[in-house]
Amino acid sequence: MPKVAILMPQLGESIAEATIMQMLVQPGDTVQADQEVFEVETNKAVMGVTTVCGGTIVSLDVSAGETVPVGAVMGIIEATEEEIERSGATPLDENATPATPAAPTKETSSNQDGAHFRTEGEFREGMPGGSSARKPLGAGGRGLPVPMGKSGGRFLSPRVRARMDEIGITEADMAYVIGTGPNGRITIDDFESFVNYVDGWPSHVASPMRKSVASSMQRTWRRPIASCSRPIFMAPIILHRKNHPRKPGVTLYFLRALALALAEHPECAGYMVGGRILTPRRIDLGVAVQVADGVMVPVLRNVNEYTLDELIDEYNKVVVQARDRRLDPAYQGGGIATVSNFGGFGLTNATPMPLPSESLILGVGAVQKVPVWSDEVECFLPVEQAHIVASFDHRVMDGGDIGRLMLRIAHFLEHPEFL
């Protein structure tokens, strides 16, 4: 009977590989079309890999814990001619060995309506030869610890850079290493001593999620990021939510207010490429959701076009999916700005960082009762208040632009009945 390959699918935009979490079948098992046979983890979510047709599992070519590139053969199914014709599956050439396609490149990767402005770094993230293929940290280390001080070496020799690439260390990791070469240059001996030194510390391998967050934040910090903050009176939101039969999530109020404000001032979510500032085509907003060892950002589409009530079900659904790390690909990527409610952790102020593909993030602090002077009664009154913080790419906009945007956000939040 003909055989059909189970391939690692493209599980999301800019995702080049995934790690096998669980094998759901074994050789000899009978499977149906579209049955989940592997559970895999990308840098964004845990997802299932399904069969293209029914039949019998002949072999499995991967194992749990292995990182597999997109397009790689994961296993072989033996199917009948009728099943192949019914499912439209492509049988393997019995005289050829299935090739493992290269990971997606910048030219072949798709884009969703041009809304997600990916950087070169995003395309490199997770590519073959990346962190999963590098040698363990400390391979070949020797010598004494390099002293650590307030300022590290700025100059790296080509040999040091090649060694860093070999074992997966970035310049950010080397920030506090003091070079002993001319003009503070970090020599290969300095580098190997540093590697040998850190190898002696307790450690654990960073998860794909943690690596993804680290990569995103490092790329974000290449831009001049600034922050502005202002207080928001929370009484209108608290009262509106108390009287609402479905109790919308507090973050949803801010998501909707940001959407309406950006619809009026889309330039505040612009994205700079060369000498041009790209203006978003639609108001797709992300919401930061804390998960184990990282953060996921599901994206709601066209938030300005739906009312608060119309968004409740979709918002609740994507938050649950994100917390379970089983986020539907339709809600992944393509956002122009994000809302992060760090107030849920008791934080009253913070500096949220925008994603590399975005120029703006709105943070929401915890609600506090603070004394506010009242001219009417000529005394201080207790008022429920929270701070919002906008972090933005200073190349795209200035403090005045953000100030006007936040003024509109505050206006909408003070009148939640119109959200």
Short mmCIF file of C-alpha atoms in Angstrom, two decimals:
data_model
loop_
_atom_site.label_atom_id
_atom_site.label_comp_id
_atom_site.label_asym_id
_atom_site.label_seq_id
_atom_site.Cartn_x
_atom_site.Cartn_y
_atom_site.Cartn_z
CA MET A 1 0.00 0.00 0.00
CA PRO A 2 1.17 3.59 -0.61
CA LYS A 3 2.75 5.58 2.18
CA VAL A 4 2.18 9.21 3.24
CA ALA A 5 4.56 11.40 5.27
CA ILE A 6 3.50 13.28 8.41
CA LEU A 7 5.28 16.64 8.09
CA MET A 8 5.91 19.35 10.66
CA PRO A 9 3.42 22.03 9.54
CA GLN A 10 3.85 25.80 9.52
CA LEU A 11 2.19 26.48 12.89
CA GLY A 12 2.27 30.25 12.75
CA GLU A 13 3.78 33.28 11.11
CA SER A 14 7.59 33.43 11.49
CA ILE A 15 7.68 30.06 13.35
CA ALA A 16 10.45 27.89 11.88
CA GLU A 17 10.52 24.95 14.31
CA ALA A 18 8.70 23.29 17.19
CA THR A 19 9.64 20.97 20.06
CA ILE A 20 7.94 17.59 20.45
CA MET A 21 6.14 17.57 23.80
CA GLN A 22 4.21 14.31 23.57
CA MET A 23 3.84 11.35 21.18
CA LEU A 24 0.12 10.53 20.97
CA VAL A 25 0.49 7.41 18.78
CA GLN A 26 2.91 4.52 18.31
CA PRO A 27 3.96 2.49 15.27
CA GLY A 28 1.22 0.02 14.39
CA ASP A 29 -1.62 2.28 15.61
CA THR A 30 -4.56 2.93 13.32
CA VAL A 31 -5.38 6.62 12.86
CA GLN A 32 -8.15 8.63 11.27
CA ALA A 33 -7.78 11.68 9.03
CA ASP A 34 -7.13 14.90 11.01
CA GLN A 35 -6.32 12.95 14.20
CA GLU A 36 -3.75 14.54 16.51
CA VAL A 37 -0.61 12.42 16.57
CA PHE A 38 1.92 14.80 18.15
CA GLU A 39 1.71 17.59 20.72
CA VAL A 40 4.33 20.24 20.01
CA GLU A 41 5.45 23.50 21.60
CA THR A 42 6.42 26.57 19.59
CA ASN A 43 7.71 29.81 21.08
CA LYS A 44 4.08 30.96 21.14
CA ALA A 45 1.82 28.05 22.12
CA VAL A 46 1.31 24.31 22.59
CA MET A 47 -0.42 22.89 19.51
CA GLY A 48 -1.33 19.58 17.91
CA VAL A 49 0.01 18.06 14.68
CA THR A 50 -2.63 16.08 12.81
CA THR A 51 -2.64 13.44 10.09
CA VAL A 52 -3.58 14.26 6.50
CA CYS A 53 -5.27 10.90 5.98
CA GLY A 54 -6.32 7.75 7.79
CA GLY A 55 -4.26 4.57 7.88
CA THR A 56 -1.66 2.74 9.95
CA ILE A 57 1.41 4.34 11.55
CA VAL A 58 4.42 2.64 9.97
CA SER A 59 7.18 4.60 11.69
CA LEU A 60 7.85 7.66 13.83
CA ASP A 61 11.01 9.56 12.98
CA VAL A 62 11.05 11.96 15.94
CA SER A 63 11.04 11.62 19.71
CA ALA A 64 9.79 13.63 22.70
CA GLY A 65 12.02 16.60 23.47
CA GLU A 66 13.37 16.87 19.94
CA THR A 67 13.19 20.19 18.10
CA VAL A 68 11.97 19.72 14.54
CA PRO A 69 12.07 22.31 11.70
CA VAL A 70 9.02 23.13 9.61
CA GLY A 71 8.60 20.68 6.74
CA ALA A 72 10.58 17.84 8.36
CA VAL A 73 9.22 14.28 8.14
CA MET A 74 7.88 13.24 11.55
CA GLY A 75 6.50 9.84 10.65
CA ILE A 76 5.03 7.64 7.93
CA ILE A 77 1.43 6.44 7.46
CA GLU A 78 0.44 3.49 5.29
CA ALA A 79 -2.93 4.16 3.66
CA THR A 80 -5.21 2.61 1.07
CA GLU A 81 -5.57 4.02 -2.45
CA GLU A 82 -9.19 4.90 -1.64
CA GLU A 83 -8.19 6.84 1.50
CA ILE A 84 -5.49 8.77 -0.37
CA GLU A 85 -7.94 9.69 -3.11
CA ARG A 86 -10.59 10.72 -0.58
CA SER A 87 -8.24 12.88 1.53
CA GLY A 88 -6.19 14.31 -1.34
CA ALA A 89 -2.95 13.27 0.38
CA THR A 90 0.26 13.01 -1.66
CA PRO A 91 1.87 9.55 -1.44
CA LEU A 92 5.60 9.18 -1.08
CA ASP A 93 7.75 8.14 -4.01
CA GLU A 94 8.91 4.65 -2.99
CA ASN A 95 12.16 5.19 -4.89
CA ALA A 96 13.05 8.51 -3.26
CA THR A 97 14.00 9.56 0.24
CA PRO A 98 11.75 12.35 1.58
CA ALA A 99 13.66 15.59 1.77
CA THR A 100 13.52 17.93 4.71
CA PRO A 101 12.61 21.38 3.35
CA ALA A 102 14.51 24.37 4.55
CA ALA A 103 12.91 26.60 7.13
CA PRO A 104 10.85 29.54 5.83
CA THR A 105 12.78 32.60 4.72
CA LYS A 106 11.89 36.23 4.69
CA GLU A 107 10.89 35.96 1.02
CA THR A 108 8.57 32.94 1.45
CA SER A 109 6.97 33.74 4.79
CA SER A 110 3.44 35.12 4.58
CA ASN A 111 2.14 38.34 6.07
CA GLN A 112 -1.35 39.01 7.42
CA ASP A 113 -2.71 41.98 5.47
CA GLY A 114 0.58 43.76 6.00
CA ALA A 115 -0.41 44.44 9.61
CA HIS A 116 2.54 42.65 11.24
CA PHE A 117 5.76 44.51 10.51
CA ARG A 118 8.32 41.81 11.22
CA THR A 119 11.96 42.61 11.65
CA GLU A 120 14.88 40.64 10.31
CA GLY A 121 15.51 39.37 13.83
CA GLU A 122 12.06 37.75 13.93
CA PHE A 123 12.87 35.75 10.82
CA ARG A 124 16.15 34.57 12.31
CA GLU A 125 14.45 33.54 15.55
CA GLY A 126 14.33 29.76 15.83
CA MET A 127 15.98 29.09 12.44
CA PRO A 128 18.09 25.92 12.04
CA GLY A 129 21.50 26.53 13.49
CA GLY A 130 19.94 28.74 16.17
CA SER A 131 19.92 28.11 19.90
CA SER A 132 18.62 24.54 19.64
CA ALA A 133 21.49 23.50 17.36
CA ARG A 134 24.33 25.15 19.22
CA LYS A 135 26.81 23.48 21.48
CA PRO A 136 26.25 23.52 25.25
CA LEU A 137 27.36 26.65 27.05
CA GLY A 138 30.91 26.30 28.26
CA ALA A 139 32.19 23.81 25.71
CA GLY A 140 35.93 24.25 25.71
CA GLY A 141 36.01 26.77 28.58
CA ARG A 142 39.28 27.34 30.38
CA GLY A 143 41.09 29.79 32.65
CA LEU A 144 40.12 31.97 35.59
CA PRO A 145 36.97 34.07 36.05
CA VAL A 146 36.93 37.43 34.31
CA PRO A 147 36.29 40.24 36.83
CA MET A 148 32.80 41.74 36.64
CA GLY A 149 32.41 45.49 37.05
CA LYS A 150 30.21 48.47 36.32
CA SER A 151 31.26 48.75 32.69
CA GLY A 152 32.05 45.91 30.37
CA GLY A 153 34.10 45.58 27.22
CA ARG A 154 32.70 47.18 24.10
CA PHE A 155 35.00 45.64 21.48
CA LEU A 156 34.85 42.00 20.41
CA SER A 157 37.35 40.34 18.13
CA PRO A 158 36.04 38.37 15.10
CA ARG A 159 37.22 35.18 16.77
CA VAL A 160 35.20 35.98 19.90
CA ARG A 161 32.10 36.76 17.82
CA ALA A 162 32.43 33.45 15.98
CA ARG A 163 32.72 31.60 19.30
CA MET A 164 29.69 33.46 20.68
CA ASP A 165 27.64 32.40 17.65
CA GLU A 166 28.87 28.84 18.07
CA ILE A 167 27.50 28.40 21.60
CA GLY A 168 24.61 30.85 21.50
CA ILE A 169 25.83 33.81 23.56
CA THR A 170 24.78 37.36 22.60
CA GLU A 171 26.43 40.70 23.22
CA ALA A 172 23.82 41.42 25.87
CA ASP A 173 25.06 38.38 27.81
CA MET A 174 28.57 39.85 27.73
CA ALA A 175 27.58 43.32 28.97
CA TYR A 176 29.58 43.20 32.20
CA VAL A 177 32.67 41.32 31.04
CA ILE A 178 35.76 43.52 31.25
CA GLY A 179 38.17 43.00 28.36
CA THR A 180 41.90 42.70 29.01
CA GLY A 181 42.96 43.46 25.44
CA PRO A 182 43.99 46.82 23.97
CA ASN A 183 41.40 49.56 24.62
CA GLY A 184 39.23 47.14 26.58
CA ARG A 185 38.81 44.64 23.76
CA ILE A 186 37.44 41.28 24.93
CA THR A 187 39.92 38.61 23.86
CA ILE A 188 39.23 34.94 23.27
CA ASP A 189 40.90 34.15 26.61
CA ASP A 190 38.58 36.63 28.36
CA PHE A 191 35.61 34.99 26.69
CA GLU A 192 36.60 31.41 27.53
CA SER A 193 37.30 32.42 31.13
CA PHE A 194 33.84 33.98 31.36
CA VAL A 195 32.21 30.85 29.91
CA ASN A 196 34.13 28.63 32.31
CA TYR A 197 33.12 30.89 35.21
CA VAL A 198 29.37 30.85 34.50
CA ASP A 199 29.41 27.10 33.93
CA GLY A 200 29.93 26.67 37.66
CA TRP A 201 26.66 28.40 38.57
CA PRO A 202 23.37 26.56 39.18
CA SER A 203 21.28 26.88 36.02
CA HIS A 204 18.54 25.37 33.91
CA VAL A 205 17.81 25.40 30.20
CA ALA A 206 15.55 28.29 29.22
CA SER A 207 12.20 27.18 27.81
CA PRO A 208 11.20 28.10 24.22
CA MET A 209 8.80 30.66 25.71
CA ARG A 210 11.55 32.28 27.82
CA LYS A 211 13.90 32.39 24.82
CA SER A 212 11.17 34.02 22.74
CA VAL A 213 10.54 36.71 25.38
CA ALA A 214 14.29 37.34 25.73
CA SER A 215 14.71 37.69 21.97
CA SER A 216 11.73 40.05 21.68
CA MET A 217 12.89 42.30 24.49
CA GLN A 218 16.44 42.46 23.21
CA ARG A 219 15.21 43.50 19.75
CA THR A 220 12.81 46.02 21.27
CA TRP A 221 15.62 47.69 23.22
CA ARG A 222 17.47 48.53 20.03
CA ARG A 223 15.00 51.41 19.65
CA PRO A 224 14.73 54.56 21.82
CA ILE A 225 11.83 53.58 24.10
CA ALA A 226 10.26 56.29 26.28
CA SER A 227 7.38 56.18 28.79
CA CYS A 228 4.69 58.58 29.98
CA SER A 229 2.24 58.07 32.85
CA ARG A 230 -0.97 59.66 34.12
CA PRO A 231 -3.69 58.82 36.69
CA ILE A 232 -7.13 57.54 35.74
CA PHE A 233 -10.20 57.86 37.97
CA MET A 234 -11.57 54.33 38.23
CA ALA A 235 -14.97 55.03 39.83
CA PRO A 236 -16.86 55.11 36.48
CA ILE A 237 -15.38 51.77 35.39
CA ILE A 238 -15.94 50.13 38.77
CA LEU A 239 -19.56 51.28 38.87
CA HIS A 240 -20.23 50.29 35.25
CA ARG A 241 -18.75 46.84 35.78
CA LYS A 242 -20.68 46.37 39.04
CA ASN A 243 -23.96 47.05 37.27
CA HIS A 244 -23.13 45.05 34.14
CA PRO A 245 -24.76 41.58 34.16
CA ARG A 246 -21.71 39.93 32.52
CA LYS A 247 -18.92 41.67 34.48
CA PRO A 248 -16.49 42.49 31.64
CA GLY A 249 -12.80 42.09 32.45
CA VAL A 250 -11.22 45.35 33.59
CA THR A 251 -8.51 45.03 30.94
CA LEU A 252 -11.19 44.95 28.25
CA TYR A 253 -12.27 48.50 29.16
CA PHE A 254 -8.73 49.75 28.55
CA LEU A 255 -8.43 47.69 25.36
CA ARG A 256 -11.59 49.26 23.98
CA ALA A 257 -10.62 52.80 25.08
CA LEU A 258 -7.20 52.43 23.44
CA ALA A 259 -8.84 51.21 20.24
CA LEU A 260 -11.14 54.24 20.03
CA ALA A 261 -8.27 56.62 20.79
CA LEU A 262 -6.03 55.03 18.14
CA ALA A 263 -8.84 55.18 15.60
CA GLU A 264 -8.68 58.95 16.06
CA HIS A 265 -4.86 59.09 16.26
CA PRO A 266 -3.51 56.13 14.21
CA GLU A 267 -0.15 57.86 13.88
CA CYS A 268 0.49 56.95 17.53
CA ALA A 269 0.74 53.31 16.44
CA GLY A 270 2.92 54.07 13.44
CA TYR A 271 5.98 51.96 12.65
CA MET A 272 9.23 53.41 11.32
CA VAL A 273 10.97 51.67 8.43
CA GLY A 274 13.90 53.62 7.03
CA GLY A 275 12.72 57.17 6.42
CA ARG A 276 9.02 56.26 6.34
CA ILE A 277 6.43 55.84 9.09
CA LEU A 278 3.87 53.18 8.27
CA THR A 279 0.34 53.85 9.51
CA PRO A 280 -1.72 50.83 10.60
CA ARG A 281 -4.50 49.66 8.29
CA ARG A 282 -6.72 48.46 11.11
CA ILE A 283 -6.92 48.51 14.89
CA ASP A 284 -5.78 45.02 15.92
CA LEU A 285 -4.78 45.07 19.59
CA GLY A 286 -2.99 42.54 21.77
CA VAL A 287 -3.53 41.81 25.45
CA ALA A 288 -0.61 40.52 27.54
CA VAL A 289 -1.45 37.31 29.41
CA GLN A 290 0.93 35.87 32.00
CA VAL A 291 1.69 32.16 31.47
CA ALA A 292 4.24 29.78 32.91
CA ASP A 293 7.73 31.14 32.23
CA GLY A 294 6.61 33.96 29.98
CA VAL A 295 3.90 36.08 28.42
CA MET A 296 1.52 35.40 25.54
CA VAL A 297 -0.17 38.17 23.57
CA PRO A 298 -3.40 37.15 21.84
CA VAL A 299 -4.60 39.74 19.34
CA LEU A 300 -8.20 40.87 18.86
CA ARG A 301 -9.02 42.18 15.39
CA ASN A 302 -10.72 45.50 14.54
CA VAL A 303 -11.34 46.33 18.21
CA ASN A 304 -12.61 49.80 17.36
CA GLU A 305 -15.48 48.37 15.30
CA TYR A 306 -17.13 46.38 18.11
CA THR A 307 -18.72 47.49 21.35
CA LEU A 308 -17.55 46.40 24.77
CA ASP A 309 -20.48 43.97 25.02
CA GLU A 310 -19.72 42.47 21.61
CA LEU A 311 -16.09 41.82 22.60
CA ILE A 312 -16.72 40.07 25.94
CA ASP A 313 -17.06 36.51 24.61
CA GLU A 314 -14.10 36.76 22.23
CA TYR A 315 -11.91 38.42 24.85
CA ASN A 316 -12.72 35.76 27.47
CA LYS A 317 -12.06 32.99 24.94
CA VAL A 318 -8.62 34.18 23.85
CA VAL A 319 -7.49 34.84 27.44
CA VAL A 320 -8.37 31.26 28.41
CA GLN A 321 -6.64 29.92 25.29
CA ALA A 322 -3.54 31.96 26.06
CA ARG A 323 -3.38 30.79 29.67
CA ASP A 324 -3.64 27.18 28.46
CA ARG A 325 -1.00 27.98 25.80
CA ARG A 326 -3.34 26.66 23.13
CA LEU A 327 -3.98 29.91 21.32
CA ASP A 328 -5.72 29.70 17.95
CA PRO A 329 -3.33 30.90 15.19
CA ALA A 330 -6.02 33.38 14.09
CA TYR A 331 -5.30 35.34 17.28
CA GLN A 332 -1.50 35.26 16.96
CA GLY A 333 0.54 38.21 15.66
CA GLY A 334 -0.37 41.22 13.59
CA GLY A 335 -1.15 43.59 16.47
CA ILE A 336 -0.35 47.31 16.29
CA ALA A 337 -0.33 47.90 20.08
CA THR A 338 -0.81 45.94 23.31
CA VAL A 339 -2.47 46.44 26.70
CA SER A 340 -0.70 45.00 29.76
CA ASN A 341 -2.56 44.97 33.09
CA PHE A 342 0.29 44.62 35.56
CA GLY A 343 -2.03 45.95 38.28
CA GLY A 344 -3.32 42.42 38.72
CA PHE A 345 -0.03 41.67 40.49
CA GLY A 346 -0.40 44.60 42.87
CA LEU A 347 2.00 46.83 40.92
CA THR A 348 1.02 50.48 40.85
CA ASN A 349 3.56 51.59 38.26
CA ALA A 350 5.89 49.88 35.80
CA THR A 351 7.55 50.32 32.42
CA PRO A 352 5.98 47.88 29.95
CA MET A 353 7.97 47.19 26.79
CA PRO A 354 6.36 47.09 23.32
CA LEU A 355 6.88 44.10 21.07
CA PRO A 356 9.51 44.51 18.32
CA SER A 357 6.70 44.61 15.72
CA GLU A 358 4.83 47.35 17.61
CA SER A 359 5.61 50.92 18.64
CA LEU A 360 3.20 51.26 21.56
CA ILE A 361 2.10 49.42 24.70
CA LEU A 362 -0.34 50.65 27.36
CA GLY A 363 0.23 49.45 30.93
CA VAL A 364 -2.44 49.54 33.65
CA GLY A 365 -1.53 49.76 37.34
CA ALA A 366 -3.36 48.57 40.45
CA VAL A 367 -6.30 50.58 41.80
CA GLN A 368 -5.49 52.66 44.89
CA LYS A 369 -7.45 54.96 47.14
CA VAL A 370 -5.68 58.31 47.18
CA PRO A 371 -6.58 61.71 48.69
CA VAL A 372 -7.68 64.23 46.07
CA TRP A 373 -8.49 67.85 46.90
CA SER A 374 -12.10 68.89 46.31
CA ASP A 375 -12.83 72.60 45.74
CA GLU A 376 -16.50 71.99 46.45
CA VAL A 377 -16.07 70.80 50.03
CA GLU A 378 -12.59 72.29 50.48
CA CYS A 379 -10.97 69.15 51.79
CA PHE A 380 -9.27 65.96 50.59
CA LEU A 381 -11.56 63.10 49.57
CA PRO A 382 -10.61 59.44 49.01
CA VAL A 383 -10.67 58.62 45.29
CA GLU A 384 -10.06 55.28 43.54
CA GLN A 385 -7.32 55.82 41.03
CA ALA A 386 -4.95 53.82 38.79
CA HIS A 387 -1.99 54.89 36.71
CA ILE A 388 -1.73 54.11 33.02
CA VAL A 389 1.72 54.02 31.43
CA ALA A 390 2.37 54.30 27.70
CA SER A 391 5.75 53.10 26.45
CA PHE A 392 6.51 54.04 22.85
CA ASP A 393 9.12 54.28 20.13
CA HIS A 394 10.40 57.86 20.49
CA ARG A 395 11.43 57.92 16.82
CA VAL A 396 7.76 57.68 15.82
CA MET A 397 6.15 60.08 18.29
CA ASP A 398 6.89 62.52 21.09
CA GLY A 399 5.54 63.15 24.57
CA GLY A 400 2.92 65.57 23.29
CA ASP A 401 1.50 62.94 20.92
CA ILE A 402 1.28 60.39 23.70
CA GLY A 403 -0.18 62.99 26.06
CA ARG A 404 -3.03 63.70 23.67
CA LEU A 405 -3.62 60.00 23.11
CA MET A 406 -3.77 59.32 26.84
CA LEU A 407 -6.14 62.26 27.32
CA ARG A 408 -8.56 60.61 24.88
CA ILE A 409 -8.14 57.24 26.61
CA ALA A 410 -8.99 58.88 29.93
CA HIS A 411 -12.06 60.52 28.38
CA PHE A 412 -13.39 57.20 27.09
CA LEU A 413 -12.74 55.48 30.42
CA GLU A 414 -14.62 58.20 32.27
CA HIS A 415 -17.66 57.43 30.07
CA PRO A 416 -17.68 53.61 29.93
CA GLU A 417 -21.32 53.59 28.82
CA PHE A 418 -20.06 54.60 25.36
CA LEU A 419 -17.46 51.83 25.16
#
